[in-house]
Rosetta silent file (secondary structure, phi, psi, omega in degrees, C-alpha in Angstrom):
SEQUENCE: MTAPIPTRSASELLAPDTGMGAVTLRVGNLDAMIAYYRDAVTLQLLSHEGPIAVLGRGTTPIVILQHAPELVNPEPRAAGLFHTAILFETQAALAAAVYSVASRHPNTFTGSADHLVSEAFYFNDPEGNGIELYWDRTRTEWSWTHGTIEMATLALDPNAYLQSHLTEAGVADPVIGGAVVGHVHLSVGDVAAARDFYVDSLGFETTAEMGGSALFVSAGGYHHHMAMNTWNSRGAGRRQQALGLGQVDIIVPDADDLGALQERMTHHKIGVRDDGQTLSFDDPWANLIRVRTA
SCORE:     score description
SCORE:     0.000 S_00000001
   1 L     0.000  145.705 -178.523  -22.928    8.968   -0.949 S_00000001
   2 L   -86.552  162.972  179.388  -22.213    5.532   -2.400 S_00000001
   3 L   -66.751  154.080 -179.299  -19.623    4.663   -4.988 S_00000001
   4 L   -69.396  155.471  174.975  -20.652    4.874   -8.642 S_00000001
   5 L   -73.091  132.554 -178.643  -21.859    1.845  -10.559 S_00000001
   6 L   -58.219  141.631  179.269  -19.020    0.458  -12.724 S_00000001
   7 L   -99.365   -5.050  177.277  -19.301    1.392  -16.404 S_00000001
   8 L  -104.131  156.707 -178.615  -17.054   -1.479  -17.563 S_00000001
   9 L   -71.100  158.083 -178.951  -18.081   -5.109  -17.775 S_00000001
  10 H   -58.597  -32.809 -178.925  -17.193   -7.534  -14.988 S_00000001
  11 H   -68.124  -16.574  179.776  -14.758   -9.315  -17.317 S_00000001
  12 H   -95.066   -5.163 -171.104  -12.725   -6.095  -17.556 S_00000001
  13 L  -121.794  151.745  166.838  -12.532   -5.534  -13.802 S_00000001
  14 L   -66.099  151.684  179.615  -10.976   -7.072  -10.728 S_00000001
  15 L   -57.883  146.033 -177.048  -13.553   -8.625   -8.388 S_00000001
  16 L   -56.928  -32.535 -178.062  -15.209   -6.082   -6.036 S_00000001
  17 L   -98.337   28.073  168.927  -13.764   -7.722   -2.920 S_00000001
  18 L   -62.931  145.141  177.145  -10.182   -7.692   -4.182 S_00000001
  19 E  -142.864 -179.655 -178.877   -7.715   -6.504   -1.536 S_00000001
  20 E   -99.572  145.053  173.857   -4.034   -5.967   -0.945 S_00000001
  21 E  -104.870 -157.747 -175.685   -1.620   -8.488    0.509 S_00000001
  22 E   -69.094  154.607  171.656    1.839   -8.107    1.989 S_00000001
  23 E  -105.987  128.492  178.552    4.535   -5.825    0.604 S_00000001
  24 E   -95.559  130.319  177.997    7.988   -7.377    0.270 S_00000001
  25 E  -117.692  133.114  170.554   10.985   -5.144    0.953 S_00000001
  26 E   -86.099  126.012 -171.628   14.590   -5.944    0.131 S_00000001
  27 E  -127.477  152.131  179.307   16.625   -4.704    3.091 S_00000001
  28 L   -87.568  -38.915 -178.466   20.275   -4.234    3.934 S_00000001
  29 L  -118.684   93.971 -173.808   20.081   -4.581    7.735 S_00000001
  30 H   -63.876  -44.325 -177.387   17.524   -7.259    8.538 S_00000001
  31 H   -61.444  -44.034 -179.193   17.812   -7.073   12.331 S_00000001
  32 H   -66.031  -36.950 -178.754   17.341   -3.308   12.423 S_00000001
  33 H   -73.599  -37.457  173.539   14.362   -3.460   10.089 S_00000001
  34 H   -58.900  -46.807 -178.399   12.687   -6.242   12.085 S_00000001
  35 H   -60.392  -40.329 -178.700   13.143   -4.158   15.218 S_00000001
  36 H   -65.450  -51.067 -176.283   11.613   -1.083   13.580 S_00000001
  37 H   -71.102  -29.828  178.769    8.506   -2.776   12.230 S_00000001
  38 H   -81.732  -53.743 -169.960    8.018   -4.898   15.367 S_00000001
  39 H   -84.635  -29.918 -179.232    8.948   -2.533   18.190 S_00000001
  40 H   -98.295  -56.229 -177.014    8.001    0.828   16.649 S_00000001
  41 L   -73.220  -15.938  175.127    5.289    0.160   14.037 S_00000001
  42 L    74.358   30.006  168.964    3.819   -2.510   16.396 S_00000001
  43 L   -84.328  160.107  179.238    3.602   -5.374   13.952 S_00000001
  44 E  -100.754  142.127  177.105    4.128   -8.905   15.242 S_00000001
  45 E   -77.995  106.426 -175.492    6.954  -11.128   14.005 S_00000001
  46 E   -83.523  -34.279  176.321    4.991  -13.982   12.405 S_00000001
  47 E  -161.721  154.808  176.763    7.981  -15.938   11.136 S_00000001
  48 E  -150.111  103.285 -179.951   11.729  -15.602   10.621 S_00000001
  49 E  -124.376  109.669  179.537   13.505  -18.199    8.549 S_00000001
  50 L    58.579 -122.858 -175.015   17.012  -17.376    7.368 S_00000001
  51 L   -84.931    4.945 -174.958   16.974  -14.219    5.234 S_00000001
  52 E  -118.965  124.808  174.290   13.148  -13.815    5.301 S_00000001
  53 E  -122.550  133.556 -179.043   11.130  -12.230    8.119 S_00000001
  54 E  -114.061  124.751  178.651    7.343  -11.858    7.967 S_00000001
  55 E  -121.965  146.174  179.987    5.606   -9.247   10.134 S_00000001
  56 E  -173.515 -152.358  176.324    1.902   -8.558   10.496 S_00000001
  57 E  -131.695  132.717 -178.915   -1.012   -8.790   12.875 S_00000001
  58 L    63.973 -118.075  176.111   -2.634  -12.047   13.948 S_00000001
  59 L  -110.396   11.396 -175.412   -2.197  -14.348   10.955 S_00000001
  60 E   -98.605  110.803  175.553   -2.149  -11.536    8.369 S_00000001
  61 E   -67.627  140.243  178.498    1.249  -10.765    6.818 S_00000001
  62 E  -120.960  -47.254  179.070    1.787   -7.044    6.187 S_00000001
  63 E  -129.205  128.804  174.114    5.502   -6.584    5.532 S_00000001
  64 E  -110.203  120.916 -178.574    7.924   -9.267    4.339 S_00000001
  65 E  -100.972  123.152 -178.728   11.582   -8.344    4.850 S_00000001
  66 E  -114.107  114.826 -176.553   14.062  -10.045    2.534 S_00000001
  67 E   -69.597  121.579 -178.896   17.724   -9.682    3.525 S_00000001
  68 L  -142.061   63.437 -174.475   19.696   -8.556    0.465 S_00000001
  69 L   -64.951  -14.398  179.610   22.907   -6.895    1.744 S_00000001
  70 L   -76.805  -14.169 -177.416   24.553   -7.270   -1.653 S_00000001
  71 L   -87.286  159.356  179.258   22.194   -4.681   -3.167 S_00000001
  72 L  -107.296  169.554  177.545   22.697   -0.918   -3.153 S_00000001
  73 L   -67.248  147.587  177.545   20.247    1.896   -2.484 S_00000001
  74 L   -68.824  159.808  174.662   18.032    2.898   -5.417 S_00000001
  75 L   -62.377  147.944 -174.288   18.710    6.073   -7.360 S_00000001
  76 L   -56.478  -34.130 -175.917   16.966    9.100   -5.758 S_00000001
  77 L  -109.952   24.240  179.600   14.491    9.595   -8.615 S_00000001
  78 L   -76.943  157.512  170.651   13.940    5.928   -9.483 S_00000001
  79 L   -69.360  163.006  178.923   10.541    4.275   -9.679 S_00000001
  80 E   149.883 -144.844 -176.496    9.551    2.002   -6.813 S_00000001
  81 E   -83.760  130.307  168.394    7.731    2.266   -3.501 S_00000001
  82 E   -90.632  -53.372  167.095    6.274    5.590   -2.367 S_00000001
  83 E  -162.127  154.770  167.592    4.700    4.047    0.728 S_00000001
  84 E   -94.602  125.669 -176.361    3.088    0.962    2.206 S_00000001
  85 E  -106.007  116.622 -177.219   -0.179    2.010    3.867 S_00000001
  86 E  -100.058  122.660 -174.910   -1.184    0.003    6.937 S_00000001
  87 E   -98.115  125.696  178.912   -4.874    0.235    7.835 S_00000001
  88 E  -103.654  155.487 -172.383   -5.936    0.003   11.486 S_00000001
  89 L   -76.752  -31.057 -175.314   -9.406   -0.908   12.720 S_00000001
  90 L  -137.040  162.770  175.145   -9.933    1.964   15.170 S_00000001
  91 H   -65.720  -33.712  178.248   -8.631    5.430   15.936 S_00000001
  92 H   -65.167  -39.563  178.927   -7.340    4.107   19.272 S_00000001
  93 H   -67.427  -41.866  177.220   -5.317    1.418   17.484 S_00000001
  94 H   -62.852  -45.847 -179.225   -3.907    3.967   15.050 S_00000001
  95 H   -60.708  -39.050  179.753   -3.036    6.367   17.866 S_00000001
  96 H   -63.878  -41.572  179.414   -1.231    3.605   19.769 S_00000001
  97 H   -68.629  -42.427  179.409    0.897    2.745   16.736 S_00000001
  98 H   -62.278  -43.597  178.902    1.662    6.388   15.961 S_00000001
  99 H   -62.121  -39.499 -179.660    2.670    7.011   19.579 S_00000001
 100 H   -62.844  -47.447  179.882    4.895    3.937   19.512 S_00000001
 101 H   -65.512  -44.057 -177.295    6.788    5.048   16.391 S_00000001
 102 H   -64.244  -32.254 -179.643    7.008    8.660   17.583 S_00000001
 103 H   -74.800  -40.431 -173.963    8.364    7.548   20.955 S_00000001
 104 H   -89.535  -35.403 -177.026   10.982    5.139   19.623 S_00000001
 105 L  -138.112   64.770 -175.344   11.944    6.768   16.319 S_00000001
 106 H   -61.528  -25.094 -178.151   10.695   10.385   16.319 S_00000001
 107 H   -75.106   -5.502 -179.743   13.084   11.339   13.515 S_00000001
 108 H   -94.579   -4.258  178.096   11.236    9.018   11.104 S_00000001
 109 E   -72.667  131.205 -178.640    7.959   11.025   11.209 S_00000001
 110 E  -120.340  -10.115  178.025    7.361   12.885    7.927 S_00000001
 111 E   157.840  175.717  179.382    3.814   14.262    8.196 S_00000001
 112 E  -152.829  156.794 -177.977    0.109   13.755    8.807 S_00000001
 113 E  -161.684  146.946  166.509   -3.145   14.592    7.042 S_00000001
 114 E   -94.744  115.793 -176.995   -6.903   14.306    7.151 S_00000001
 115 L   -98.892   14.793 -177.298   -7.831   12.987    3.701 S_00000001
 116 L    74.057  -50.056  176.789  -11.630   13.182    4.316 S_00000001
 117 L   -82.898  -18.107 -172.687  -11.920    9.429    3.706 S_00000001
 118 E  -157.061  166.963  172.237   -9.181    8.672    6.229 S_00000001
 119 E  -118.996  130.122 -167.254   -6.776    9.989    8.854 S_00000001
 120 E  -137.114  145.784  176.053   -3.127    9.304    8.085 S_00000001
 121 E  -130.044  139.370 -170.327    0.349    9.592    9.575 S_00000001
 122 E  -119.252  142.280 -179.244    3.521    9.199    7.528 S_00000001
 123 E  -143.447  162.392  166.344    6.973    7.842    8.346 S_00000001
 124 E  -116.497  131.473  177.924   10.129    6.601    6.622 S_00000001
 125 L   -72.181  174.589 -174.093   11.645    3.380    7.918 S_00000001
 126 L   -60.214  -17.420  178.380   15.404    3.247    8.672 S_00000001
 127 L  -107.898   13.759  171.599   16.203    2.383    5.035 S_00000001
 128 L    89.381    7.170  176.624   13.999    5.101    3.556 S_00000001
 129 L   -78.661  130.450 -178.434   10.891    3.090    2.643 S_00000001
 130 E   -72.365  144.239  177.737    7.729    5.145    3.072 S_00000001
 131 E  -133.360  135.981  168.609    5.036    4.037    5.524 S_00000001
 132 E  -117.206  129.789  171.561    1.511    5.356    6.033 S_00000001
 133 E  -108.859  125.372 -172.877   -0.417    4.411    9.160 S_00000001
 134 E  -149.413  166.515  176.895   -4.119    5.201    8.764 S_00000001
 135 E  -133.009  137.142 -179.869   -7.742    4.707    9.775 S_00000001
 136 E   -92.449  137.630  162.172  -10.733    4.865    7.443 S_00000001
 137 L   -69.906  159.797 -179.708  -13.946    6.751    8.024 S_00000001
 138 L   -65.989  150.904 -175.924  -17.001    4.651    7.222 S_00000001
 139 H   -60.579  -26.695  179.134  -17.937    4.469    3.546 S_00000001
 140 H   -67.437  -16.581  178.151  -21.203    6.293    4.228 S_00000001
 141 H   -92.758   -7.539  178.249  -19.102    9.366    5.073 S_00000001
 142 L   -79.547  151.306 -179.190  -17.206    9.310    1.780 S_00000001
 143 L  -121.085  129.452  178.029  -18.371   11.591   -1.001 S_00000001
 144 E  -114.859  138.843  176.189  -18.328   10.712   -4.714 S_00000001
 145 E  -132.522  113.975  178.948  -18.897   13.192   -7.543 S_00000001
 146 L    52.400   44.642  175.691  -19.246   11.902  -11.109 S_00000001
 147 L    81.127    4.422 -179.600  -17.321    8.740  -10.267 S_00000001
 148 E  -113.238  130.819  177.569  -14.495   10.513   -8.423 S_00000001
 149 E   -75.643  138.519  177.911  -13.882   10.101   -4.694 S_00000001
 150 L   -85.611  113.131  175.195  -13.495   13.365   -2.803 S_00000001
 151 L  -128.006  157.177  179.436  -10.150   13.398   -1.015 S_00000001
 152 L  -148.758  176.155  174.333   -8.091   16.263    0.351 S_00000001
 153 L  -126.418   89.854 -177.334   -4.959   16.930    2.376 S_00000001
 154 E  -102.800  156.810 -178.766   -6.095   18.835    5.443 S_00000001
 155 L   -62.028  136.889  175.704   -4.112   19.620    8.569 S_00000001
 156 L  -137.642  107.853 -175.357   -4.102   16.891   11.214 S_00000001
 157 L   -75.941  115.770 -177.477   -2.286   17.789   14.438 S_00000001
 158 H   -60.474  -41.623 -177.860   -0.469   14.678   15.731 S_00000001
 159 H   -66.301  -42.282  177.824   -0.378   15.854   19.338 S_00000001
 160 H   -64.578  -36.925  179.907   -4.080   16.722   19.362 S_00000001
 161 H   -63.962  -44.494  179.375   -4.855   13.371   17.756 S_00000001
 162 H   -66.301  -37.450  177.511   -2.969   11.484   20.439 S_00000001
 163 H   -61.823  -34.681 -176.938   -4.639   13.511   23.179 S_00000001
 164 H   -81.167  -33.741 -166.932   -8.039   12.553   21.752 S_00000001
 165 H  -122.214  -13.700 -178.787   -7.472    8.879   20.933 S_00000001
 166 L   -80.965  131.879  179.359   -4.469    7.468   22.805 S_00000001
 167 L  -109.813  162.733  176.282   -5.399    5.398   25.865 S_00000001
 168 H   -61.318  -37.969  178.129   -3.302    4.212   28.798 S_00000001
 169 H   -63.639  -36.784  179.279   -3.870    0.664   27.601 S_00000001
 170 H   -68.513  -30.006  175.590   -2.604    1.665   24.160 S_00000001
 171 H   -72.320  -42.405 -177.501    0.599    3.030   25.648 S_00000001
 172 H   -69.837  -40.550  179.865    1.152   -0.099   27.715 S_00000001
 173 L  -141.870   94.133 -172.958    0.348   -2.513   24.868 S_00000001
 174 L   -76.522   -3.438  177.866    0.076   -0.800   21.467 S_00000001
 175 L   -83.337   93.072 -176.088   -0.904   -3.978   19.578 S_00000001
 176 L  -116.016  116.567  174.524   -4.647   -3.310   19.396 S_00000001
 177 L    66.791 -166.988 -178.367   -6.850   -5.337   17.051 S_00000001
 178 L   -90.578  170.791  174.793   -6.036   -6.318   13.515 S_00000001
 179 E  -154.119  153.993  179.596   -4.307   -4.454   10.708 S_00000001
 180 E  -143.203  167.329  167.363   -3.878   -5.019    6.977 S_00000001
 181 E   -74.683  111.755 -179.655   -2.205   -3.437    3.979 S_00000001
 182 E   -80.547  -42.365  175.006   -4.931   -0.992    3.003 S_00000001
 183 E  -156.928  165.931  178.096   -3.200    0.342   -0.084 S_00000001
 184 E  -128.421  129.384 -176.635    0.163    0.580   -1.791 S_00000001
 185 E  -112.728  126.148 -176.403    1.424    3.807   -3.329 S_00000001
 186 E  -110.854  151.477  166.341    4.105    3.623   -6.036 S_00000001
 187 E   -93.969  127.431 -177.178    6.504    6.074   -7.617 S_00000001
 188 L  -131.811  172.164 -177.726    6.292    5.716  -11.409 S_00000001
 189 L   -89.051  -22.371 -172.352    7.647    7.460  -14.472 S_00000001
 190 L  -158.958  128.048 -176.286    4.403    8.336  -16.224 S_00000001
 191 H   -71.891  -37.338  179.593    0.766    8.458  -15.107 S_00000001
 192 H   -61.898  -41.374  177.621   -0.693    7.638  -18.534 S_00000001
 193 H   -67.183  -35.195  175.996    1.359    4.439  -18.686 S_00000001
 194 H   -63.634  -40.698  178.146    0.273    3.615  -15.138 S_00000001
 195 H   -64.374  -44.115  178.279   -3.371    3.987  -16.182 S_00000001
 196 H   -55.944  -41.859 -175.283   -2.837    1.734  -19.203 S_00000001
 197 H   -80.031  -55.717 -169.669   -1.372   -0.965  -16.990 S_00000001
 198 H   -79.541  -28.314  179.994   -3.286   -0.787  -13.711 S_00000001
 199 H   -98.064  -61.076 -172.714   -6.707    0.254  -15.027 S_00000001
 200 H   -68.339  -34.616 -177.605   -7.019   -0.866  -18.630 S_00000001
 201 H   -99.826  -57.690 -175.511   -5.112   -4.148  -18.265 S_00000001
 202 L   -66.479  -37.163  173.369   -5.033   -5.211  -14.613 S_00000001
 203 L   109.584   13.556  169.581   -8.644   -4.181  -14.030 S_00000001
 204 L   -73.123  165.137  172.018   -8.729   -1.579  -11.274 S_00000001
 205 E  -108.749  143.056  175.352  -11.082    1.401  -11.615 S_00000001
 206 E   -71.132  130.179  176.585   -9.880    4.992  -11.442 S_00000001
 207 E  -111.241  -23.328  178.261  -11.188    6.736   -8.315 S_00000001
 208 E  -165.038  154.493  174.940   -9.250   10.013   -8.457 S_00000001
 209 E  -137.600  151.406  175.353   -6.564   11.859  -10.407 S_00000001
 210 E  -121.869   86.762 -177.240   -4.345   14.813   -9.586 S_00000001
 211 L    56.100 -133.767  175.595   -3.667   16.458  -12.902 S_00000001
 212 L  -103.465   18.833 -171.869   -1.037   14.440  -14.691 S_00000001
 213 L  -110.235  -15.631 -178.337    0.946   13.717  -11.542 S_00000001
 214 E  -154.709  147.544 -179.164   -1.021   11.092   -9.585 S_00000001
 215 E  -135.569  135.523  179.127   -3.591    8.371  -10.135 S_00000001
 216 E  -120.472  132.130 -174.196   -5.685    6.539   -7.539 S_00000001
 217 E  -136.883  155.142  179.880   -7.326    3.191   -8.353 S_00000001
 218 E  -156.778  173.580  168.467   -9.396    0.567   -6.563 S_00000001
 219 L  -116.836  144.847  171.966  -11.703   -2.409   -6.795 S_00000001
 220 L    68.010   21.131  175.180  -15.230   -2.467   -5.404 S_00000001
 221 L    80.260   15.974  171.816  -15.557    1.232   -4.674 S_00000001
 222 L   -71.812  159.217 -177.880  -12.759    1.548   -2.103 S_00000001
 223 L   -65.855  -42.626  165.334  -11.104    4.991   -2.090 S_00000001
 224 L  -169.880  133.844  171.251   -7.884    3.426   -3.394 S_00000001
 225 L   -90.902  -29.523  176.542   -6.102    0.098   -3.230 S_00000001
 226 E  -141.000  155.982  173.613   -3.169    1.467   -5.215 S_00000001
 227 E  -143.107  153.811  178.880   -1.852    4.854   -6.244 S_00000001
 228 E  -136.957  132.520  177.262    0.902    5.948   -8.585 S_00000001
 229 E  -135.920  161.415  177.844    2.608    9.331   -8.690 S_00000001
 230 L  -113.795   18.948 -173.218    5.454   11.051  -10.527 S_00000001
 231 L   -58.382  -37.919  179.717    6.231   13.597   -7.799 S_00000001
 232 L  -115.754    1.165 -166.781    9.814   12.346   -7.347 S_00000001
 233 L  -138.430   18.941 -177.475   10.161   10.057  -10.363 S_00000001
 234 L   -55.201  129.904  179.120    8.794   11.714  -13.507 S_00000001
 235 L    84.756   -0.255 -178.689   10.378   10.113  -16.552 S_00000001
 236 L   -62.041  144.160  176.351   11.842    7.183  -14.601 S_00000001
 237 L   -98.803 -160.180 -178.658   12.495    4.020  -16.576 S_00000001
 238 L   -64.931  141.426 -177.808   12.600    0.381  -15.528 S_00000001
 239 L   -72.235  149.176  169.299   14.103   -0.234  -12.112 S_00000001
 240 L   -93.403  161.492  174.860   17.439   -1.882  -11.530 S_00000001
 241 L   -60.888  123.138 -176.857   17.913   -4.483   -8.787 S_00000001
 242 L  -158.189  168.651  171.653   18.242   -2.428   -5.609 S_00000001
 243 L   -62.699  158.621 -179.694   17.168   -2.229   -1.995 S_00000001
 244 E   112.520 -142.655 -173.295   13.548   -1.219   -1.438 S_00000001
 245 E   -60.865  128.543  174.444   10.429   -2.624   -3.031 S_00000001
 246 E  -105.317  -41.156 -175.239   10.614   -6.299   -3.867 S_00000001
 247 E  -165.657  146.190  173.072    7.003   -7.246   -4.544 S_00000001
 248 E  -114.830  128.580  177.843    3.395   -6.103   -4.143 S_00000001
 249 E  -100.874  135.391  173.124    0.737   -8.742   -3.439 S_00000001
 250 E  -119.008  138.976 -176.430   -2.866   -8.415   -4.579 S_00000001
 251 E  -115.480  122.034  176.059   -5.506  -10.845   -3.293 S_00000001
 252 E  -108.153  159.791 -171.635   -8.518  -11.889   -5.391 S_00000001
 253 L   -62.799  -44.783 -172.076  -11.419  -14.011   -4.099 S_00000001
 254 L  -153.342  179.783 -175.487  -10.977  -17.280   -6.026 S_00000001
 255 H   -63.537  -31.547  177.460   -9.369  -19.205   -8.874 S_00000001
 256 H   -61.291  -37.004  179.378  -11.923  -17.962  -11.405 S_00000001
 257 H   -68.512  -36.371  175.439  -10.730  -14.421  -10.754 S_00000001
 258 H   -63.960  -43.302  179.944   -7.144  -15.511  -11.330 S_00000001
 259 H   -62.424  -42.666  179.195   -8.139  -17.149  -14.594 S_00000001
 260 H   -64.432  -38.076  179.023   -9.995  -14.055  -15.778 S_00000001
 261 H   -65.879  -42.305  179.923   -7.003  -11.892  -14.904 S_00000001
 262 H   -61.682  -42.197  177.369   -4.624  -14.129  -16.825 S_00000001
 263 H   -61.564  -41.679 -177.900   -6.853  -13.929  -19.897 S_00000001
 264 H   -65.859  -45.292 -178.958   -7.035  -10.154  -19.578 S_00000001
 265 H   -66.730  -38.965  177.933   -3.288   -9.678  -19.203 S_00000001
 266 H   -63.468  -40.770  177.820   -2.588  -12.053  -22.089 S_00000001
 267 H   -59.391  -36.316 -179.334   -5.060  -10.124  -24.239 S_00000001
 268 L   -89.094   10.995  175.333   -3.111   -6.942  -23.455 S_00000001
 269 L    60.285   39.408  175.516    0.162   -8.726  -24.338 S_00000001
 270 L  -104.670  124.987 -178.148    1.575   -8.516  -20.824 S_00000001
 271 L   -65.146  127.841 -177.710    3.843  -11.401  -19.898 S_00000001
 272 L  -121.392  133.950  174.129    2.427  -13.444  -17.013 S_00000001
 273 E  -102.330  125.818 -174.955    4.206  -16.066  -14.913 S_00000001
 274 E  -120.441  114.452  179.312    1.865  -18.762  -13.564 S_00000001
 275 L  -100.012   13.158 -179.302    3.120  -21.169  -10.885 S_00000001
 276 L    93.750  -19.552  178.897   -0.247  -22.886  -10.488 S_00000001
 277 L  -125.842  -26.886 -178.086   -1.221  -20.843   -7.428 S_00000001
 278 E  -136.298  156.938  170.051   -0.240  -17.264   -8.237 S_00000001
 279 E  -111.425  138.977  175.453    0.173  -14.979  -11.208 S_00000001
 280 E  -137.395  149.528 -177.779    3.073  -12.554  -11.308 S_00000001
 281 E  -161.789  161.841  179.396    4.088   -9.869  -13.763 S_00000001
 282 E  -100.532  139.887  171.359    6.090   -6.658  -13.995 S_00000001
 283 L   -79.680  179.508 -175.537    4.550   -3.241  -14.407 S_00000001
 284 L   -60.667  -13.177 -178.863    6.196   -0.818  -16.900 S_00000001
 285 L  -110.630   15.945  179.773    8.838    0.137  -14.274 S_00000001
 286 L    66.182   25.337  166.422    9.714   -3.461  -13.312 S_00000001
 287 L   -76.330  124.740 -176.438    7.741   -3.311  -10.064 S_00000001
 288 E   -82.024  124.352  178.509    6.861   -6.969   -9.420 S_00000001
 289 E  -113.767  129.292  176.317    3.139   -7.598   -8.848 S_00000001
 290 E  -120.628  133.813 -179.418    1.924  -10.996   -7.591 S_00000001
 291 E  -118.063  130.658  178.701   -1.765  -11.945   -7.499 S_00000001
 292 E  -137.219  170.129  178.444   -3.083  -14.838   -5.417 S_00000001
 293 E   -87.151  160.664 -179.324   -6.408  -16.072   -4.094 S_00000001
 294 L   -65.126    0.000    0.000   -7.693  -15.345   -0.596 S_00000001
């Protein structure tokens, strides 16, 4: 079944082909984190200049590591990053990456699930930042009911998955095809406030909710480009400067979309910083969001 037709006007929404850009992480041990994302997660080191390392696939940045050894770990129940979700093109590519992480850092595996729309494997990097590695089923296999995407958390056996999809070539060279940030999942203090910001102001559409504890939003009928939950952070206030999430990038098609977004955020009395190429603003928990053109 196809996604529902939007019920809000185009001026209230992000462009349908909006996507996610790189996630910036503030890290304490830059060398160790580069090694994890390069050697285990199978991203390529695209650049490394001083305290900034950019990792991704091809020419696409996925994770930007910013060395900030002066910062401390965030409070356990603070708002911030729940996970960065890296989307792979094929099941073979996903299996190769999962095998690589499991082989090099098996203690960082935290779970796996079939979400109906996708197959996903979860890890924590050496500094506790959540990572999801996943593959999408085709959109024709997704099911929508009254504007809500059908997702679930079904058992997905990692060993059986690797037996089915891991190839000898994938073991020898696990960098298979491209990868992008498919979605970003945040820990927030309140779902209603997240909806006010990310849906009503920023312009995503709600695709699913889990009671009052989680919200899933997207542009263009994707299952979700962002999600926000209160599972570990209910009641959290604005974040203090700490290790962990530094910035989330959102990519819109062109300058007109940036202009429309700036008007929308200004209308909702949200402070926007405009450097001539990007817009940036803080969500209610001081998570920094930057929007740029493709």
